[in-house]
Coordinates of C-alpha atoms in Angstrom, one line a residue:
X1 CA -30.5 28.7 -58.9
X2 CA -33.3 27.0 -56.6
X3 CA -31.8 23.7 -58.0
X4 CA -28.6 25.3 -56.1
X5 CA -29.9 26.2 -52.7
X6 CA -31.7 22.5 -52.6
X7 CA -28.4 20.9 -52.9
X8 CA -26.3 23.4 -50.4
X9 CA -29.0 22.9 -48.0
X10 CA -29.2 19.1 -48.7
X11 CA -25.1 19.0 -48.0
X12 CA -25.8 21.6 -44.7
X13 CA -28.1 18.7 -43.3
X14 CA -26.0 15.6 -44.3
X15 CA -22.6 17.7 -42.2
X16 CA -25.0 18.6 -39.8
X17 CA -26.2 14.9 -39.0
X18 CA -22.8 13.5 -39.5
X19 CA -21.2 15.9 -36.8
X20 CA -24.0 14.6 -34.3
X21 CA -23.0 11.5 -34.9
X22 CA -19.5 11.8 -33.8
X23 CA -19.6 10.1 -29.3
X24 CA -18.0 11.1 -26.2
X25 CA -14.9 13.4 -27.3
X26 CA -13.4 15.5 -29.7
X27 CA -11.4 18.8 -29.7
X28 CA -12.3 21.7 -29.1
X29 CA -12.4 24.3 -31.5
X30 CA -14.6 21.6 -34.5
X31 CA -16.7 19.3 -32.4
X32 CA -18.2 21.3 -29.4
X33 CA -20.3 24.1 -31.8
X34 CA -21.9 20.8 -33.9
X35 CA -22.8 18.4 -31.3
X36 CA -20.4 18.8 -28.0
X37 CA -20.0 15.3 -27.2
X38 CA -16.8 16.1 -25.1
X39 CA -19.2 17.2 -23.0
X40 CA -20.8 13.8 -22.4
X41 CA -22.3 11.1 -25.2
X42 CA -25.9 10.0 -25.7
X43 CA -27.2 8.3 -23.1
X44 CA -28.0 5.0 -23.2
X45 CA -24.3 4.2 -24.0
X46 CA -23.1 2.3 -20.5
X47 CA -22.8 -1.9 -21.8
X48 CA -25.8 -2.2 -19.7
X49 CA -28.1 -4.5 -20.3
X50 CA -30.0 -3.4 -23.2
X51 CA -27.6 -0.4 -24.1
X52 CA -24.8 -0.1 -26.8
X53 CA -21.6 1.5 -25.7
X54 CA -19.4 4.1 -27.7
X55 CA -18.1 1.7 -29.9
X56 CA -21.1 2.6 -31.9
X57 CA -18.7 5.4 -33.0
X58 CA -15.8 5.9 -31.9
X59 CA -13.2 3.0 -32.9
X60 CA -9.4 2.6 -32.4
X61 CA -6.9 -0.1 -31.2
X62 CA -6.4 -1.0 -27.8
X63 CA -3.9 0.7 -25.9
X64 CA -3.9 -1.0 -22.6
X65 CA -5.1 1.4 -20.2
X66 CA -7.1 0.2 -17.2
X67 CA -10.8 1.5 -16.4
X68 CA -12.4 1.2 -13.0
X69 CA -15.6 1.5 -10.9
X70 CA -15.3 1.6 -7.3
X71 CA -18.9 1.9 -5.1
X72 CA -19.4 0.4 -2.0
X73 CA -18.9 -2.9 -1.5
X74 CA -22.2 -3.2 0.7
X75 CA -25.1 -0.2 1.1
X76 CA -27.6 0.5 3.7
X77 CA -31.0 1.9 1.9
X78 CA -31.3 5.5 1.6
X79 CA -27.6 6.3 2.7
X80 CA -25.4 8.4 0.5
X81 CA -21.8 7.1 -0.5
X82 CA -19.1 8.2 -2.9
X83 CA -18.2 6.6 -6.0
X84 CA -15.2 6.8 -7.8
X85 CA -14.3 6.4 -11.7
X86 CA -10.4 6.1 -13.0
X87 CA -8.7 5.8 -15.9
X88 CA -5.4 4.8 -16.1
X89 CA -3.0 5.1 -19.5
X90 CA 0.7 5.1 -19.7
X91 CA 0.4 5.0 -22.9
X92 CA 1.4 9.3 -23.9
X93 CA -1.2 9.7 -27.1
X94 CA -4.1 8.9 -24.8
X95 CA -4.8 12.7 -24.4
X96 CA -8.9 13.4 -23.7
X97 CA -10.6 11.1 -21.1
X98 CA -14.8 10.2 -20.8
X99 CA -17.2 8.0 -19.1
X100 CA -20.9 7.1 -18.9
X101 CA -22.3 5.5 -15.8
X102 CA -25.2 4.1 -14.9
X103 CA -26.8 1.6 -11.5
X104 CA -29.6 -0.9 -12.1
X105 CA -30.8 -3.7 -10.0
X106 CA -31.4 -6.1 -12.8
X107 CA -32.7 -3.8 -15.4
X108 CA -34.3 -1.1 -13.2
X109 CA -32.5 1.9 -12.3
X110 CA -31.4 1.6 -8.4
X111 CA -30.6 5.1 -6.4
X112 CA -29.6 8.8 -7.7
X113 CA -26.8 10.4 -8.5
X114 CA -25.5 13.8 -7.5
X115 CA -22.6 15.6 -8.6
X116 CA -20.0 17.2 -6.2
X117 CA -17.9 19.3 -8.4
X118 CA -17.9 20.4 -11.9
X119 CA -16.1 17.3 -13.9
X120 CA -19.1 15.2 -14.0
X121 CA -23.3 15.6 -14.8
X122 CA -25.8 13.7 -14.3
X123 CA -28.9 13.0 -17.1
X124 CA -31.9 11.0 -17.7
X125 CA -33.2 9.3 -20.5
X126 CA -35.5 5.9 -20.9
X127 CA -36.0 5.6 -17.7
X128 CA -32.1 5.8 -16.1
X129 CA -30.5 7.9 -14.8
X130 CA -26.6 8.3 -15.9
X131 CA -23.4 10.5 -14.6
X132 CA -21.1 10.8 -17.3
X133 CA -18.2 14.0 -17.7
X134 CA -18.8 17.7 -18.4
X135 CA -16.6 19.2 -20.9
X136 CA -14.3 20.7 -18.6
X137 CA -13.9 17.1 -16.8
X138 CA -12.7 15.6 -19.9
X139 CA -9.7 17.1 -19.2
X140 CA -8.1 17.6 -22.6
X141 CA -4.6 17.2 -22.6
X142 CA -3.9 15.2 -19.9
X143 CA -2.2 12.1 -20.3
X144 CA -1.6 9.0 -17.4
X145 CA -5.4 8.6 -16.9
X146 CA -8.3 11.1 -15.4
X147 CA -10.7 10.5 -12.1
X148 CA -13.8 11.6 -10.9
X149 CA -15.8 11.0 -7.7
X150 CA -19.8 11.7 -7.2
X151 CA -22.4 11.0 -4.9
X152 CA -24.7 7.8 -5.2
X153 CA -27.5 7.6 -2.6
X154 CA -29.0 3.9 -2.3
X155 CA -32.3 3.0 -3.1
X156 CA -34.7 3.5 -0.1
X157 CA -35.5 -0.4 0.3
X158 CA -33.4 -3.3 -0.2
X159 CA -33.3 -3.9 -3.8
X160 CA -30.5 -6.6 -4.0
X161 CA -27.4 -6.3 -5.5
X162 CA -26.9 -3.3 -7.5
X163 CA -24.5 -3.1 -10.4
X164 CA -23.1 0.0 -12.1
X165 CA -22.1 -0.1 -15.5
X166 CA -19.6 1.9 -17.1
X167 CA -18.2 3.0 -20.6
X168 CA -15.1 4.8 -20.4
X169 CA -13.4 6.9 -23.5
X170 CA -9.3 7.0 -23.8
X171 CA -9.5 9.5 -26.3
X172 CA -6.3 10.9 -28.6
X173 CA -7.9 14.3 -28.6
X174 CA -7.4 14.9 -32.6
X175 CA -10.5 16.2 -33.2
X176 CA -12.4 12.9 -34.6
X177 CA -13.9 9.4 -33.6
X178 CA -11.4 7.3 -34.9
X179 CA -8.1 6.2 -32.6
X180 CA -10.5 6.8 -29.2
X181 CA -9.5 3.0 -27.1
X182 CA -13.1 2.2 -25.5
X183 CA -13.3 0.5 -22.4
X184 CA -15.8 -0.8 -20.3
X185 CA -16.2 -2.5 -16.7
X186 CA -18.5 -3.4 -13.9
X187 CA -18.9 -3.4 -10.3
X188 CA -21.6 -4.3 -7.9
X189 CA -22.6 -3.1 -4.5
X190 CA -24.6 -5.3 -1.9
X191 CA -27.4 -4.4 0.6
X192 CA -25.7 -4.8 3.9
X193 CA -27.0 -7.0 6.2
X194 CA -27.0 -7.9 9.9
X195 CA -26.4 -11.6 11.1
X196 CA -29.1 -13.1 13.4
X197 CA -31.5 -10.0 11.8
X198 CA -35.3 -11.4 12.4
X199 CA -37.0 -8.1 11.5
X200 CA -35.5 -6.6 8.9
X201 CA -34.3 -3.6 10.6
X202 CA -30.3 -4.4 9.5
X203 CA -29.7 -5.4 13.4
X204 CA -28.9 -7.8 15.1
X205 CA -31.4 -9.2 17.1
X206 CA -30.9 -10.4 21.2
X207 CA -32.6 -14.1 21.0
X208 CA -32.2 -17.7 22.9
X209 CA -33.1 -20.7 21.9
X210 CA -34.5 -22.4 24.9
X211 CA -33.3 -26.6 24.2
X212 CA -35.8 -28.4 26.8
X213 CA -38.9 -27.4 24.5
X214 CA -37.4 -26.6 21.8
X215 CA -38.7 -22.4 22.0
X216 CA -37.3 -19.7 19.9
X217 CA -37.3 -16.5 21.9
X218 CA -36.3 -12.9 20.0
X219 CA -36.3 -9.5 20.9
X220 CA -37.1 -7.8 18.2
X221 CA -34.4 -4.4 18.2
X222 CA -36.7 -2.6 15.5
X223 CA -39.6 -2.8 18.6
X224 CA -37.8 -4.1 21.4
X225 CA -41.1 -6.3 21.8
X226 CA -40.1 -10.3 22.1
X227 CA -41.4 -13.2 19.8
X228 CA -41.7 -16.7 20.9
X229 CA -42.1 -20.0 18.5
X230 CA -41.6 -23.2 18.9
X231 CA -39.8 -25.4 16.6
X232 CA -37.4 -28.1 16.9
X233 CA -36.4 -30.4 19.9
X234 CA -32.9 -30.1 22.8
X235 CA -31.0 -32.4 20.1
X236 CA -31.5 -30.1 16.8
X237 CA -28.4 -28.0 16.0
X238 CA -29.8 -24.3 15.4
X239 CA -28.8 -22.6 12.2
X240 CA -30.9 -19.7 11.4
X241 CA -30.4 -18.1 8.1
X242 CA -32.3 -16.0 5.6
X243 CA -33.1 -19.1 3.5
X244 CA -35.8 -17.0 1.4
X245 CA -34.2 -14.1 0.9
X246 CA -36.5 -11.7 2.0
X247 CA -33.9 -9.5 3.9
X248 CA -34.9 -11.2 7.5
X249 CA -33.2 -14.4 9.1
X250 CA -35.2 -17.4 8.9
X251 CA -35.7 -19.8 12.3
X252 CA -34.0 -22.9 11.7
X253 CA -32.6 -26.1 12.7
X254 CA -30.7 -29.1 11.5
X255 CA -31.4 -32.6 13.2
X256 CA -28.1 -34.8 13.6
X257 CA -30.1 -37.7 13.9
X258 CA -31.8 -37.8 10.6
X259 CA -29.6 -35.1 8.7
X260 CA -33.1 -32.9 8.2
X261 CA -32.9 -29.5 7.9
X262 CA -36.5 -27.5 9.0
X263 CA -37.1 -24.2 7.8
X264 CA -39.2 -21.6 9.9
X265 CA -40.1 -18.9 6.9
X266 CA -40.1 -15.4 8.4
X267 CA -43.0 -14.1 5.4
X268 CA -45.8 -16.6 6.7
X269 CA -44.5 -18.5 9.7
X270 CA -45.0 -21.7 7.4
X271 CA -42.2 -24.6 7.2
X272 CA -40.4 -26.5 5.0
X273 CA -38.0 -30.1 5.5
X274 CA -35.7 -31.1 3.4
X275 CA -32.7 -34.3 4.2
X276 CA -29.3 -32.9 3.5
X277 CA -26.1 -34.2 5.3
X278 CA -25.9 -37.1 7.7
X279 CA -25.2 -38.4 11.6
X280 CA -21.6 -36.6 12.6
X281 CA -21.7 -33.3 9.8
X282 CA -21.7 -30.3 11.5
X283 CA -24.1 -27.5 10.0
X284 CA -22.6 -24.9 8.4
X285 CA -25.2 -22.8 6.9
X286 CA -24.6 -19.7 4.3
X287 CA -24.6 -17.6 1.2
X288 CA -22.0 -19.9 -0.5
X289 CA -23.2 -18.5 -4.0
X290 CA -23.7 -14.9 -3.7
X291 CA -27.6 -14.7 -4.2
X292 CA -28.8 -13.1 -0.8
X293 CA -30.0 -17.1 0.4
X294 CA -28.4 -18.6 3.0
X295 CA -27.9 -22.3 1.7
X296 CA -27.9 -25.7 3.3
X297 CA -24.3 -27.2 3.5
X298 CA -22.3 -29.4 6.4
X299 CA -18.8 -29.8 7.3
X300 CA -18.2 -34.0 7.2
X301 CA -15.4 -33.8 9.5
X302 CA -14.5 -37.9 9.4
X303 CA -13.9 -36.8 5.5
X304 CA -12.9 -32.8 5.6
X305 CA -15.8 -32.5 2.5
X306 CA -17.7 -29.5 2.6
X307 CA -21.8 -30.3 1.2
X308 CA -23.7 -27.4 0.0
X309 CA -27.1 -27.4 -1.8
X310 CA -26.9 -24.1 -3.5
X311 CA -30.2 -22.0 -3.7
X312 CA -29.8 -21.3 -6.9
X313 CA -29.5 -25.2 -7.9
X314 CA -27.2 -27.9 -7.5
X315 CA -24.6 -28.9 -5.0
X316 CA -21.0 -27.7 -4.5
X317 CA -19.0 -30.5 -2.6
X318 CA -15.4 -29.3 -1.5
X319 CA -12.6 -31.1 0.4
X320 CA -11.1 -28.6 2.7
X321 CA -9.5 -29.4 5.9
X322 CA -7.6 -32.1 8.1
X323 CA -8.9 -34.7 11.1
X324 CA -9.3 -31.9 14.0
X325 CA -10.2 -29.2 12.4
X326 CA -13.4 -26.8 12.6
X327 CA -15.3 -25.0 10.0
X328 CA -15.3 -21.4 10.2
X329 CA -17.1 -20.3 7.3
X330 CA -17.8 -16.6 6.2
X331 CA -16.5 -14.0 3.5
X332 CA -13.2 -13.0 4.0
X333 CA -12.6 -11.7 0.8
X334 CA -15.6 -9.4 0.3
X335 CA -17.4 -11.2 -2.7
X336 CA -20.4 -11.7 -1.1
X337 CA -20.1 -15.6 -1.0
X338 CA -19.2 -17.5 1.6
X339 CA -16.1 -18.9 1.5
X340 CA -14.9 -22.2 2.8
X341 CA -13.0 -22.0 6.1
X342 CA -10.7 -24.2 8.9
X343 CA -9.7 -23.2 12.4
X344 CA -6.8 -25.8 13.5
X345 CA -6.9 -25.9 17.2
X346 CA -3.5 -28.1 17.5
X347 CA -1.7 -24.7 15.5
X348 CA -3.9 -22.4 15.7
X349 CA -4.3 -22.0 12.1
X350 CA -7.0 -20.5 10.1
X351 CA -7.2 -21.7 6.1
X352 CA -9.6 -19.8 4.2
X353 CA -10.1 -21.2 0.6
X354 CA -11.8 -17.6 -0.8
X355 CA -13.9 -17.9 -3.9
X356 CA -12.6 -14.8 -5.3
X357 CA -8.7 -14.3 -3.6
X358 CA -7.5 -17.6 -3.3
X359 CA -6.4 -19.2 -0.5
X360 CA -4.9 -17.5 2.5
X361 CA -3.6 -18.7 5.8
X362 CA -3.0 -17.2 9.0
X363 CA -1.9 -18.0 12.7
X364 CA -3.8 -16.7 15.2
X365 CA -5.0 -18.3 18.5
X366 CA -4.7 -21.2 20.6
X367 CA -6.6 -24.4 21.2
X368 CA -8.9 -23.0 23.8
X369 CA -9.9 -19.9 21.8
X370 CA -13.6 -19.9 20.6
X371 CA -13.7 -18.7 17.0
X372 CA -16.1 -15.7 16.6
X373 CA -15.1 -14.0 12.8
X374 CA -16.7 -11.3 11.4
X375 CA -16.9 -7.8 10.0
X376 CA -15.6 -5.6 12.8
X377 CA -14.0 -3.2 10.7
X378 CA -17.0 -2.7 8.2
X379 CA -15.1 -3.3 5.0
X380 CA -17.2 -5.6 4.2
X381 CA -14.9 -8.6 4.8
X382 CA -15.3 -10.8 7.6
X383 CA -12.0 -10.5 10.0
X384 CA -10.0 -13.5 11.6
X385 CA -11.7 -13.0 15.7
X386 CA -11.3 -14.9 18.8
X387 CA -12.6 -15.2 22.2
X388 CA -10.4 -15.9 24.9
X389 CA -12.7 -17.5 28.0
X390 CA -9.8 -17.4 30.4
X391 CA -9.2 -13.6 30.0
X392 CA -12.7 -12.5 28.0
X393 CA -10.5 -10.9 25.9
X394 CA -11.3 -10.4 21.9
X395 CA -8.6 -10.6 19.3
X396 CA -9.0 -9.4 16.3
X397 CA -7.2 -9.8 12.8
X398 CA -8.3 -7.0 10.5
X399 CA -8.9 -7.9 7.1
X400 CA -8.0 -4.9 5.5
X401 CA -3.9 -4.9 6.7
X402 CA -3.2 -8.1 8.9
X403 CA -2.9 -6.2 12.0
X404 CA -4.8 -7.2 14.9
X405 CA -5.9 -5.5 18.2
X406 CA -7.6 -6.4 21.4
X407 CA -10.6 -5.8 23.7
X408 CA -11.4 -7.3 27.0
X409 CA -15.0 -7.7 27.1
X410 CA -16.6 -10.8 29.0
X411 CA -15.3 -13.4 31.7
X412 CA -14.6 -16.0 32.4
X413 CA -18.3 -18.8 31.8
X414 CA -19.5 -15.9 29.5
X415 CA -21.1 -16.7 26.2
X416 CA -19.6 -14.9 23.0
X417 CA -22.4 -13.6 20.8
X418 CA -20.9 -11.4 18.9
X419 CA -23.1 -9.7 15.7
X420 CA -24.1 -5.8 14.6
X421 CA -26.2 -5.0 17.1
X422 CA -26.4 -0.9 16.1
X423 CA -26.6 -1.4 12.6
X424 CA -23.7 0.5 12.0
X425 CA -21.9 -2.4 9.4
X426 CA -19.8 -3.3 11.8
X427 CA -19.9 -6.7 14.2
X428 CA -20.0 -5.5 18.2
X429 CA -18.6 -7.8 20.7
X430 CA -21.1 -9.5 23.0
X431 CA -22.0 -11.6 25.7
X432 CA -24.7 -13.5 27.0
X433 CA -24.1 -13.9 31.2
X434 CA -26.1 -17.0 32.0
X435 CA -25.6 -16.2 36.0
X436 CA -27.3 -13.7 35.7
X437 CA -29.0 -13.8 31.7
X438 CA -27.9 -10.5 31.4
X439 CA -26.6 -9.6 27.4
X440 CA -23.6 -7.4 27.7
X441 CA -23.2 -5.4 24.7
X442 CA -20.3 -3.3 23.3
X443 CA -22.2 -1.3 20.5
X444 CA -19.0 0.1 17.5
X445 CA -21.3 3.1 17.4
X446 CA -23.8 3.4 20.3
X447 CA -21.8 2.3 23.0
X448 CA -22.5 0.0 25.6
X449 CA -26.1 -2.3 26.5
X450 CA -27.0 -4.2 29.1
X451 CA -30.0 -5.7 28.1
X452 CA -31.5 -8.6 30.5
X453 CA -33.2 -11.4 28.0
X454 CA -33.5 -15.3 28.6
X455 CA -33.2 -18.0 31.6
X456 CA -29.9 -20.1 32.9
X457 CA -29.4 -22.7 30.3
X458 CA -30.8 -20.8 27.8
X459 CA -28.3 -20.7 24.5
X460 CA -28.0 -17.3 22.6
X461 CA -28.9 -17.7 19.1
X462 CA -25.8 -15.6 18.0
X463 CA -23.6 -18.4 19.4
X464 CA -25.1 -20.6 16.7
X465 CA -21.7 -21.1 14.8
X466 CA -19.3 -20.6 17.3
X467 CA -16.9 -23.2 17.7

């Protein structure tokens, strides 16, 4: 009789165990009293780095459904923004729908999470934090695909890029682990940044580089108090960047004469030289491989090749272009790279050759335009812009839809200088007056600045890479 009970409670155990094994979803009626899982899996089950997904358990054939993340493309520190996770199935005997979610920059967890609604909870475990469906948000029965949206508030300082990983169930709903289709997928988010930002504060900073002794003057926007250096000569091409990647634009030039590039480092106010390029490139300094360092690269126009000594190693050389053109680099798809870029005066044509979206081509302008692109719409793509010196109008071509509107802002003898100057993510239209060395601001958010700041024959350092 004891002999009995040992085995009975032996087989309890072994059913017990085996039920907590079973991930993610189930039906109702068996799996919620033993373990629940349709009420969210075991942590740690995301594809991140380090983690397993629910493969683990659940196993089944592919049943081409889609599974998506979508967080911002860019975040400013501390700001909350909403994240959305979809499943879509045509396929009919995909029935129960889950999802673990998790954010790390590198392998440490980056932000929190909050919950808006009942579909989705958030838990901790091994030092992350995940989001991941509530039982009544695995919406049993419903077949197409299933969505949820939360809250994601960025970390508090710039932690780089930040990607969320994601295991997704596209369950049949029969009550086991076998048949589920499990499907996983990334995304990333980036800090946002400001162009000509020497402090750090995400802003654009009013600045002039002063040619006859070669002075760097900045107003700092985080204090509004003005820092002076000098470094380089009247013949050096500036081309400030943030060449170390410490979240604040370095002071830099490129000398034509030797093809020397001189590097100011924001952290210490120590310098650097390196040779890269030659007598006739034009400097074309950027992020041309996505790893938050602005990288050394000219335009050879007498050859349309593009030169770029990567940060992260080597050297990417690219024929783009025809005899007349000038280089308009930026990211116009969003990917966080710079992508190589034309502006045809004779047509007034732009060719973008995007590293993620292929390329695209647009017309928009004429000869006498000054090309000023950007992000004016804050979608994190840089837009198609113009400056029209005989009008002072601004044209711009928005990235998200190809429309384009206007703004007259400026005269004739102005000097566009566009850049975010409020920090909202979005590029303001500027100008520097030299008459008068006024800057005349027109803030997306905070409206419009007149703020007086350099001498007559002064240049603006936001003008660097106008053409």
């Amino acid at each position: 009789m004891k002999r009995g009970k040992a085995g009975m409670k032996l087989m309890f155990v072994i059913a017990f165990v085996m039920g907590a094994l079973m991930l993610l979803i189930g039906g109702d009626e068996i799996v919620r009293p033993a373990g629940a899982f349709s009420d969210g899996p075991p942590l740690g089950r995301t594809g991140a780095p380090g983690e397993q997904t629910c493969t683990q358990c659940h196993s089944g054939p592919a049943t081409g459904g889609q599974f998506s993340i979508t967080p911002p493309r860019k975040y400013i520190p501390g700001q909350t923004y909403q994240v959305a996770v979809q499943h879509v199935n045509s396929n009919t005997t995909r029935q129960r729908w889950g999802y673990q979610l998790t954010a790390l920059a590198g392998t440490t967890m980056a932000g929190a999470f909050a919950t808006t609604d009942g579909f989705s909870q958030v838990a901790t475990g091994a030092n992350r934090d995940y989001v991941q469906q509530t039982f009544v948000g695995s919406f049993a029965g419903t077949t197409g695909g299933a969505g949820w949206t939360f809250n994601w508030t960025a970390p508090s300082a710039n932690v780089g890029v930040v990607s969320f990983y994601a295991a997704g169930n596209q369950a049949n709903n029969d009550s086991g682990t076998s048949g589920d289709d499990i499907v996983t997928t990334t995304a990333t988010s980036r800090p946002l940044d400001a162009p000509f930002d020497f402090d750090g504060d995400r802003k654009t900073d009013v600045g002039i580089f002063r040619p006859g002794p070669g002075e760097w003057w900045i107003r700092r926007s985080s204090t509004s108090q003005t820092f002076a250096a000098q470094f380089g000569a009247s013949n050096d091409s500036i081309a400030p960047g943030d060449f170390t990647g410490d979240g604040k634009a370095d002071i830099a030039i490129w000398r034509p004469a030797s093809g020397t590039w001189f590097i100011l480092r924001s952290e210490d106010f120590s310098f650097y030289s390196f040779p890269f390029g030659t007598t006739g490139d034009v400097a074309v300094p950027g992020d041309y491989d996505g790893d938050l360092k602005t990288d050394a690269a000219v335009y050879r126009p007498s050859s349309n090749f593009w030169f770029v000594s990567k940060s992260s190693g080597g050297t990417d050389i690219v024929q783009f272009g025809a005899a007349g053109d000038q280089p308009v680099p930026s990211d116009y798809d969003g990917d966080g790279k710079v992508d190589f870029a034309i502006f045809r005066p004779s047509l007034g044509q732009w060719w973008m050759n995007r590293s993620s979206a292929g390329i695209l081509a647009v017309t928009f302008g004429n000869s006498n335009d000054r090309t000023v692109p950007g992000d004016y719409t804050g979608d994190a793509k840089s837009d198609v812009a113009l400056w029209r010196p005989s009008t002072g109008e601004w044209f711009v071509l928005r990235s998200e839809d190809m429309s384009f509107y206007s703004v007259p802002f400026g005269a004739s003898g102005d000097i566009p200088s566009a850049g975010d100057y409020d920090g909202d993510g979005k590029w303001d239209t500027a100008v520097f007056r030299s008459t008068d060395t006024n800057w005349y601001i027109n803030r997306s958010t905070s409206g419009n600045q007149v703020i007086q700041f350099g001498v007559s024959g002064d240049r603006p350092i936001p003008n660097a890479f106008v053409r």
